[in-house]
CSV table of C-alpha atoms in Angstrom, one decimal:
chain,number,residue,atom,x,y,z
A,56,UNK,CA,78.9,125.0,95.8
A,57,UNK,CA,76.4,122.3,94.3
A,58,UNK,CA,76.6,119.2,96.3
A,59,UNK,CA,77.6,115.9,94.5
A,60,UNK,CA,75.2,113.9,93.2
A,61,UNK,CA,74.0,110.7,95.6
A,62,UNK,CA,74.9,107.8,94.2
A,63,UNK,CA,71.5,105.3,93.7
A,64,UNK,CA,70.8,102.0,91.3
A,65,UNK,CA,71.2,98.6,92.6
A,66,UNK,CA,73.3,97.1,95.3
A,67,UNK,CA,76.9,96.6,94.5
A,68,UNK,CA,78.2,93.3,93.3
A,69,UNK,CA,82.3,93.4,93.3
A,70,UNK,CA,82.9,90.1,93.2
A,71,UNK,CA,81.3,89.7,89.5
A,72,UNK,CA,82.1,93.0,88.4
A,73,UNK,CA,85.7,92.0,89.0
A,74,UNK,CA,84.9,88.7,87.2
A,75,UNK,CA,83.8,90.9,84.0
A,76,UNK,CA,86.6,93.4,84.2
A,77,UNK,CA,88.6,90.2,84.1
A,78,UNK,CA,87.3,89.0,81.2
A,79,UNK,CA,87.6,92.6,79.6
A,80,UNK,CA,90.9,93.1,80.3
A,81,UNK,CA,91.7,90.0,78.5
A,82,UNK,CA,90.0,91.0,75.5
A,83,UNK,CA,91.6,94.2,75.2
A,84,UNK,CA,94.9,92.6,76.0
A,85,UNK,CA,94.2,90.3,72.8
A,86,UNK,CA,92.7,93.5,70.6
A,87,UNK,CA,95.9,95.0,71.7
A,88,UNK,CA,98.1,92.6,69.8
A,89,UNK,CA,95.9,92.6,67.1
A,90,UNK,CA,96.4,96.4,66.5
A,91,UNK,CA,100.1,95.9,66.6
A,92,UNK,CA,100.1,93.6,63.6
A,93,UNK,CA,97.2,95.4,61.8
A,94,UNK,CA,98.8,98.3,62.3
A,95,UNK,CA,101.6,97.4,60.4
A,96,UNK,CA,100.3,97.3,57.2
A,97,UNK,CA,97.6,100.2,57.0
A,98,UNK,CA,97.6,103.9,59.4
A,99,UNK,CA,96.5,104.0,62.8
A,100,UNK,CA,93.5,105.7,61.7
A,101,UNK,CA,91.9,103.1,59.6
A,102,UNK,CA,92.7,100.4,62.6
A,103,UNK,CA,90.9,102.1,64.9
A,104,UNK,CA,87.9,103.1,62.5
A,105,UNK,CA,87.4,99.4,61.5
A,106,UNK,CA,87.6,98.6,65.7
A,107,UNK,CA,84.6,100.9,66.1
A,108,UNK,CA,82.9,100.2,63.0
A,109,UNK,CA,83.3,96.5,63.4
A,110,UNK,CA,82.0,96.8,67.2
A,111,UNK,CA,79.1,98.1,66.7
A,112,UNK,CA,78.4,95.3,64.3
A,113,UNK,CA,79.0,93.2,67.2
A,114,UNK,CA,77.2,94.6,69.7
A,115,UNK,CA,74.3,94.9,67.6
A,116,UNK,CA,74.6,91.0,66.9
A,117,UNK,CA,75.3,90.0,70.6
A,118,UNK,CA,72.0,92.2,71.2
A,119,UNK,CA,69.6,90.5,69.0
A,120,UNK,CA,71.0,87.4,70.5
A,121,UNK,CA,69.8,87.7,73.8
A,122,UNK,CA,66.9,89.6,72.7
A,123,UNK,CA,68.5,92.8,74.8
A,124,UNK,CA,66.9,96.0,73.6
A,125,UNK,CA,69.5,98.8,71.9
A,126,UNK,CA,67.2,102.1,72.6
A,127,UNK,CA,69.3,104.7,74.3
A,128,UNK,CA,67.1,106.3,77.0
A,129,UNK,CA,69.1,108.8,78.8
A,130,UNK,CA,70.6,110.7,75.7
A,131,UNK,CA,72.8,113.2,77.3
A,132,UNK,CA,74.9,110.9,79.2
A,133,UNK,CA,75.0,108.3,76.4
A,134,UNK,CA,76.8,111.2,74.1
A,135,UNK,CA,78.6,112.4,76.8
A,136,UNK,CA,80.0,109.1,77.1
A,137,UNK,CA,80.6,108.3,73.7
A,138,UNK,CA,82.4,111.5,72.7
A,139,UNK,CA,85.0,111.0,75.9
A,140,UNK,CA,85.2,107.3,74.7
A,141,UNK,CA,86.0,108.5,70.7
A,142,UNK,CA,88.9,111.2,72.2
A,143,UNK,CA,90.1,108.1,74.5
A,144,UNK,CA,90.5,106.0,70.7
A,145,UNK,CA,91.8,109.0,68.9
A,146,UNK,CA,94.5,109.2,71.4
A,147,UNK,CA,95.2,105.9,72.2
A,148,UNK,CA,95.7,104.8,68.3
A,149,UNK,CA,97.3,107.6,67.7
A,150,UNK,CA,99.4,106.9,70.5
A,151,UNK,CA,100.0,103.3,70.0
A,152,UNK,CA,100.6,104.4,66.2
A,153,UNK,CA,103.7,106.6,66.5
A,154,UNK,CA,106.8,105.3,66.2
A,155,UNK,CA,108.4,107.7,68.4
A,156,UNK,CA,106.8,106.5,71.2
A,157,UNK,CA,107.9,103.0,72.9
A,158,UNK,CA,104.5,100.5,73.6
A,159,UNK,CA,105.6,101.0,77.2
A,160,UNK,CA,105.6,104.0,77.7
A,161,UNK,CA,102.0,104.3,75.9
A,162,UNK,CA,100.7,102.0,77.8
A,163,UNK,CA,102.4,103.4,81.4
A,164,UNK,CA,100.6,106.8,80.5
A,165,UNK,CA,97.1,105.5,79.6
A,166,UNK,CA,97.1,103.4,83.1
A,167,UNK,CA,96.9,107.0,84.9
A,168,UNK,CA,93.3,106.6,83.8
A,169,UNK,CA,92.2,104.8,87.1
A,170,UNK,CA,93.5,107.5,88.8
A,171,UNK,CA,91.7,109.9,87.2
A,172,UNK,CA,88.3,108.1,88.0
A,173,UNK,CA,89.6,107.6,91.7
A,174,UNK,CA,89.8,111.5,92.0
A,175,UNK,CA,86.5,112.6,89.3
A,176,UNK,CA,84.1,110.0,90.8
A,177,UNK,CA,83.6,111.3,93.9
A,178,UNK,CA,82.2,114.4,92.5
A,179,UNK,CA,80.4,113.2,89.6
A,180,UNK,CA,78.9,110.5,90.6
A,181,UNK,CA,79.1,111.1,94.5
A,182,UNK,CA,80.8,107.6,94.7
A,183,UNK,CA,83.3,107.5,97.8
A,184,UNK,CA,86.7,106.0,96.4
A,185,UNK,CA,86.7,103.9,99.7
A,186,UNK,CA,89.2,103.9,102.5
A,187,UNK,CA,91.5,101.3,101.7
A,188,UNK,CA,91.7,101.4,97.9
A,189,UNK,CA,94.5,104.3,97.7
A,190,UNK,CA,97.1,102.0,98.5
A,191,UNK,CA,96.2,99.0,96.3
A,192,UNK,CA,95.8,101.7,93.3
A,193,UNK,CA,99.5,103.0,94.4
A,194,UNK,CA,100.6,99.6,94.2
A,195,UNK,CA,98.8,98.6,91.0
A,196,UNK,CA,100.3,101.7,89.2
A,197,UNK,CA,103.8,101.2,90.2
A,198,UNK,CA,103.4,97.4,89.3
A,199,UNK,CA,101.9,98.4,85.7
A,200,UNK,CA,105.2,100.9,85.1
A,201,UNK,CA,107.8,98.4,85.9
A,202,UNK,CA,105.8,95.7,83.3
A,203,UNK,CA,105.5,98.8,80.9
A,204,UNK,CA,109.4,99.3,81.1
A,205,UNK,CA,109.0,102.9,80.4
A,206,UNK,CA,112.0,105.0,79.0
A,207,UNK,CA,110.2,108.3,78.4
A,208,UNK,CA,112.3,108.9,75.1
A,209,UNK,CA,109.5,110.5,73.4
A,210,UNK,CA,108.2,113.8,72.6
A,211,UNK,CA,106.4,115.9,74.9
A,212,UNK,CA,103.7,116.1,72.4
A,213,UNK,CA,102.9,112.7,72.5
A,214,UNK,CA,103.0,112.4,76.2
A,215,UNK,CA,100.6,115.2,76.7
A,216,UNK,CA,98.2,113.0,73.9
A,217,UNK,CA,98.6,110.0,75.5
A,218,UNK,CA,97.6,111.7,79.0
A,219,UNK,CA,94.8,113.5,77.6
A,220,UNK,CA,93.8,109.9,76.6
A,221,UNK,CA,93.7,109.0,79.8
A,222,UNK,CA,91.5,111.8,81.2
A,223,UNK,CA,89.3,111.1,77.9
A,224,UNK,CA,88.7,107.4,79.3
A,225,UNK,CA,88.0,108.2,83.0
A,226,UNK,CA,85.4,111.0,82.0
A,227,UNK,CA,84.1,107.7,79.9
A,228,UNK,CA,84.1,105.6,82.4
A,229,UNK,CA,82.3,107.5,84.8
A,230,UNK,CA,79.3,108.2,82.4
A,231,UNK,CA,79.3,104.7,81.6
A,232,UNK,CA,79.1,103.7,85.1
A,233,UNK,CA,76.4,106.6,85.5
A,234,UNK,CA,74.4,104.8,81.9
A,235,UNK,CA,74.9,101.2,83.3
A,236,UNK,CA,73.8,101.3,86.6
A,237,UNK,CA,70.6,103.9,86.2
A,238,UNK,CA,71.9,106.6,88.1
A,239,UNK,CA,70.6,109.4,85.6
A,240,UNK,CA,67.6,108.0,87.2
A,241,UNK,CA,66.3,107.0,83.7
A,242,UNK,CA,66.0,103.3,82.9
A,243,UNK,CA,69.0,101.5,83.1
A,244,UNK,CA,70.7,101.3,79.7
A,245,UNK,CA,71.8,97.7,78.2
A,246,UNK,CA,75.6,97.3,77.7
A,247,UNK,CA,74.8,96.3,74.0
A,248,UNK,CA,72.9,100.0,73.9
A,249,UNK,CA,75.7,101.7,75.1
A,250,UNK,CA,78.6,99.8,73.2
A,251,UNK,CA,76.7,100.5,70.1
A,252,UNK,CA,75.9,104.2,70.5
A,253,UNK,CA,79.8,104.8,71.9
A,254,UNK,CA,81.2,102.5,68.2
A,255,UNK,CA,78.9,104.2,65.9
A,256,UNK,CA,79.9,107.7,67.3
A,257,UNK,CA,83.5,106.9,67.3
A,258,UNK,CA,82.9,104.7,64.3
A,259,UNK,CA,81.9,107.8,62.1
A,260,UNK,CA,84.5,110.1,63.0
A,261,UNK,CA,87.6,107.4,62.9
A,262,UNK,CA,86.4,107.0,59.5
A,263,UNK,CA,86.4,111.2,58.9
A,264,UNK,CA,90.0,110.6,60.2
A,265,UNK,CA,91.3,107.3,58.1
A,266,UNK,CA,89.6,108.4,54.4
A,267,UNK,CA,92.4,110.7,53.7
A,268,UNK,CA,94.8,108.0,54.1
A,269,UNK,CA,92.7,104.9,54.1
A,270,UNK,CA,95.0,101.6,51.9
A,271,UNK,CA,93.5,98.8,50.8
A,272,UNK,CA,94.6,95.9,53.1
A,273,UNK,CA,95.1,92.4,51.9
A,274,UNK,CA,93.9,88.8,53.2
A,275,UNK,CA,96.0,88.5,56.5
A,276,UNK,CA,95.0,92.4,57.1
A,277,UNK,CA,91.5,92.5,56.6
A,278,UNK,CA,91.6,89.4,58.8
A,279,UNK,CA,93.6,91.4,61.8
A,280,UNK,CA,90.9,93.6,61.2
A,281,UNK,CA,88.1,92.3,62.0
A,282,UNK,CA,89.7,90.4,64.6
A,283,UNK,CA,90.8,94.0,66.4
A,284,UNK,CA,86.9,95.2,65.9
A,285,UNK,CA,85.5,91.8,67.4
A,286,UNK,CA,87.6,91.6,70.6
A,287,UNK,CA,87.1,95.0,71.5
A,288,UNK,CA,83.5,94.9,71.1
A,289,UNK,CA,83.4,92.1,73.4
A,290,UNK,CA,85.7,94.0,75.8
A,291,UNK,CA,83.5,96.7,75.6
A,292,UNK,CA,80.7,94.6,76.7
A,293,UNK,CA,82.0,92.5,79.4
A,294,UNK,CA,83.1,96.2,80.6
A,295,UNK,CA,80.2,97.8,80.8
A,296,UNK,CA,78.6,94.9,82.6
A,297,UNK,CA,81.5,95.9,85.5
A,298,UNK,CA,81.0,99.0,85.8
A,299,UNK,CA,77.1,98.5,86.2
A,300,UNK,CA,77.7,96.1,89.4
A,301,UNK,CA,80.2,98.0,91.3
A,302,UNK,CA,81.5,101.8,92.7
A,303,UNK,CA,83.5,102.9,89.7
A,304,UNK,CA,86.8,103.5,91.2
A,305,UNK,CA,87.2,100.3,92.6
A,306,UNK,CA,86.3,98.7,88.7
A,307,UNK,CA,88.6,101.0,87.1
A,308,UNK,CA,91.2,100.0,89.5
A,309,UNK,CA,91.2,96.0,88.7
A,310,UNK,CA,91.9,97.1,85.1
A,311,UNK,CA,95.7,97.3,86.1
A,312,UNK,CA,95.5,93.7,84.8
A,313,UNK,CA,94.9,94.7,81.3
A,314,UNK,CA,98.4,96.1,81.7
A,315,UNK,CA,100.2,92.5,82.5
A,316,UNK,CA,98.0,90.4,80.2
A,317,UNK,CA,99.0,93.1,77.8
A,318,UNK,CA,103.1,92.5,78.0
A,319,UNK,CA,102.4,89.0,78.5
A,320,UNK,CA,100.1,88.5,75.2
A,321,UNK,CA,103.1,90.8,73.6
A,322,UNK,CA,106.2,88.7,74.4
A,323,UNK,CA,104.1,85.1,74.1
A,324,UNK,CA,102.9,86.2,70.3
A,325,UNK,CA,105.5,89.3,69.2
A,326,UNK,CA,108.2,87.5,70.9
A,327,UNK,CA,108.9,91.1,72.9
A,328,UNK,CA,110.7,89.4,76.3
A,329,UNK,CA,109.7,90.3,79.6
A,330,UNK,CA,112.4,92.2,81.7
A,331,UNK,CA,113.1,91.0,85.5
A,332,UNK,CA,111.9,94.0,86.5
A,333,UNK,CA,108.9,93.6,84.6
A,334,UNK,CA,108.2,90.7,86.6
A,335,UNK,CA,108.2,92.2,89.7
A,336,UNK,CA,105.7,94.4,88.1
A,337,UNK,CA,103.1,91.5,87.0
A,338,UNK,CA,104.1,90.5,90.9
A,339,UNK,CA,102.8,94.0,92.0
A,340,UNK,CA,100.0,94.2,89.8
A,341,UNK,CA,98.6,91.1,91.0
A,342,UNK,CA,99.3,91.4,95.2
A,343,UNK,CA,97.0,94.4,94.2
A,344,UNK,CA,94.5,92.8,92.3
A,345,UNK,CA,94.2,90.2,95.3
A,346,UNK,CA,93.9,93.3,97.6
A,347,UNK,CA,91.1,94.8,95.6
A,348,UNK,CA,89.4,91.5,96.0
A,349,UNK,CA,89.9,90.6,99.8
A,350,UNK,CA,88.6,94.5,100.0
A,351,UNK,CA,85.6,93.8,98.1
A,352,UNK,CA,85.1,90.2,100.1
A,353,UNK,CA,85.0,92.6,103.1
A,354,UNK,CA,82.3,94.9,102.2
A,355,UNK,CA,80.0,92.7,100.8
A,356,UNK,CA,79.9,90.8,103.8
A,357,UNK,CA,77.2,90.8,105.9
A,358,UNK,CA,77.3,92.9,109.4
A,359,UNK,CA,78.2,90.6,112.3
A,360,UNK,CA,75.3,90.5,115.1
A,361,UNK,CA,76.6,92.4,118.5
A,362,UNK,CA,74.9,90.1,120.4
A,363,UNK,CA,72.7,92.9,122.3
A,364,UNK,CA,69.3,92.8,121.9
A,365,UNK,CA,67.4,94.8,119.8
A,366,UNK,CA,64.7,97.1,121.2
A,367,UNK,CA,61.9,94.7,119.8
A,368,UNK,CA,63.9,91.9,121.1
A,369,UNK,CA,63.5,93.4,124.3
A,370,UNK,CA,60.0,93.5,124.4
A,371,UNK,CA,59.2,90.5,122.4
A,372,UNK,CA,58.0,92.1,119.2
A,373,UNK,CA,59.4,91.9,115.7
């Protein structure tokens, strides 16, 4: 049996990793809403072609901004990546899409994805998941089921897609971990790189996918549009930066947040109310996301002297 690979790159920073995966979870919270009402008036297909499409645009754009370069250095791990990050879309819109299936219950399904990394991780990228980080995921999971509101009325088609989403994006996330934080042992790849290699990949066959079917969408739609490929190229982003400063199960559990600023973003702009249960979900979600943190506090902080004296301080010497 091979060993796992030792995990190298930079020291971990989970205090602004969290901050980033913060940031991205908001983002896809907001690009979530936008494919709702996009979605309305043209197929799932097209949405999620213009969202790649339309993010690589941005990336691109946010790269020649800060003068960030967009080579791809380490080319296997970039298309492994992308290709699990274009089966994560195709399932997800296609998901998200189908009116058979309830939005919670989609999204209850595609937060197994953390899980997945917590398990995978380990192995490919010989990352330990970390003692105390079982629980808070646990916690974080049941939290993001009770917001969803599941009913599970749905075909067992669709839940098999919507899980096999969910594999996609942890395979994706852990090669994006392994891209960001230069664990090929190549140079370290830019998130504006990455973002744009994953959204032209995904970019070309979304499109393959939407031409049969693609309609012509009017002022308000084209406008949803680009608004859906904007904010999740930004997410994308702000994403990647996370998973380049810290272990990758501990970022892919904070993204449990994406799941309550998801329902929250639903009932404040779709008018879908939140349940009472569902609050004791956010409530959940967020004693876990407060775990995480005081977790990551703790690790970070430096080693407290013993108070016995070194050997050198023994004999005087440094």
């Amino acid at each position: 049996m091979r060993d796992a690979p030792q995990a190298v790159g930079p020291a971990p920073r989970p205090l602004a990793a969290l901050f980033w995966m913060v940031c991205a979870s908001a983002l896809f919270a907001a690009m979530g809403v936008f494919t709702r009402l996009a979605a309305r008036d043209v197929p799932w297909s097209e949405v999620a072609a213009a969202r790649a499409l339309l993010g690589a645009a941005v990336a691109v754009a946010v790269a020649r901004a800060r003068r960030a370069p967009l080579a791809v250095h380490d080319q296997k791990t970039a298309w492994a990546r992308s290709i699990c990050g274009t089966g994560a879309m195709i399932c997800t819109f296609y998901t998200l899409g189908a009116p058979a299936i309830a939005l919670g219950d989609a999204v209850t399904l595609g937060a197994t994805s953390p899980i997945f990394i917590a398990l995978l991780s380990p192995r490919l990228l010989g990352e330990a998941s970390g003692k105390g980080i079982w629980i808070p995921s646990a916690v974080a999971f049941v939290g993001a089921a009770l917001v969803a509101g599941p009913r599970f009325h749905l075909a067992g088609s669709l839940a098999v897609v919507a899980l096999l989403g969910a594999v996609f994006s942890a395979l994706a996330m852990i090669w994006l971990r392994r891209l960001s934080s230069g664990q090929s042992g190549a140079a370290r790849e830019t998130p504006e790189a990455i973002v744009a290699h994953f959204s032209l990949v995904a970019g070309v066959a979304m499109t393959a996918i939407a031409l049969p079917v693609l309609k012509v969408p009017d002022a308000r739609g084209a406008l949803l549009l680009v608004a859906t490929g904007m904010s999740g190229a930004l997410a994308q982003i702000a994403m990647t930066r996370a998973y380049a400063l810290d272990r990758a199960a501990r970022v892919g559990s904070a993204s449990y947040l994406g799941v309550v600023m998801s329902h929250a973003a639903s009932a404040l702009v779709l008018g879908e109310p939140t349940s009472p249960l569902g609050a004791v979900g956010a409530a959940c979600v967020i004693l876990a996301g407060l775990a995480l943190t005081a977790l990551a506090v703790h690790e970070t902080r430096p080693p407290q002297a013993s108070g016995r004296p070194s050997p050198a301080g023994e004999s005087g010497s440094a």
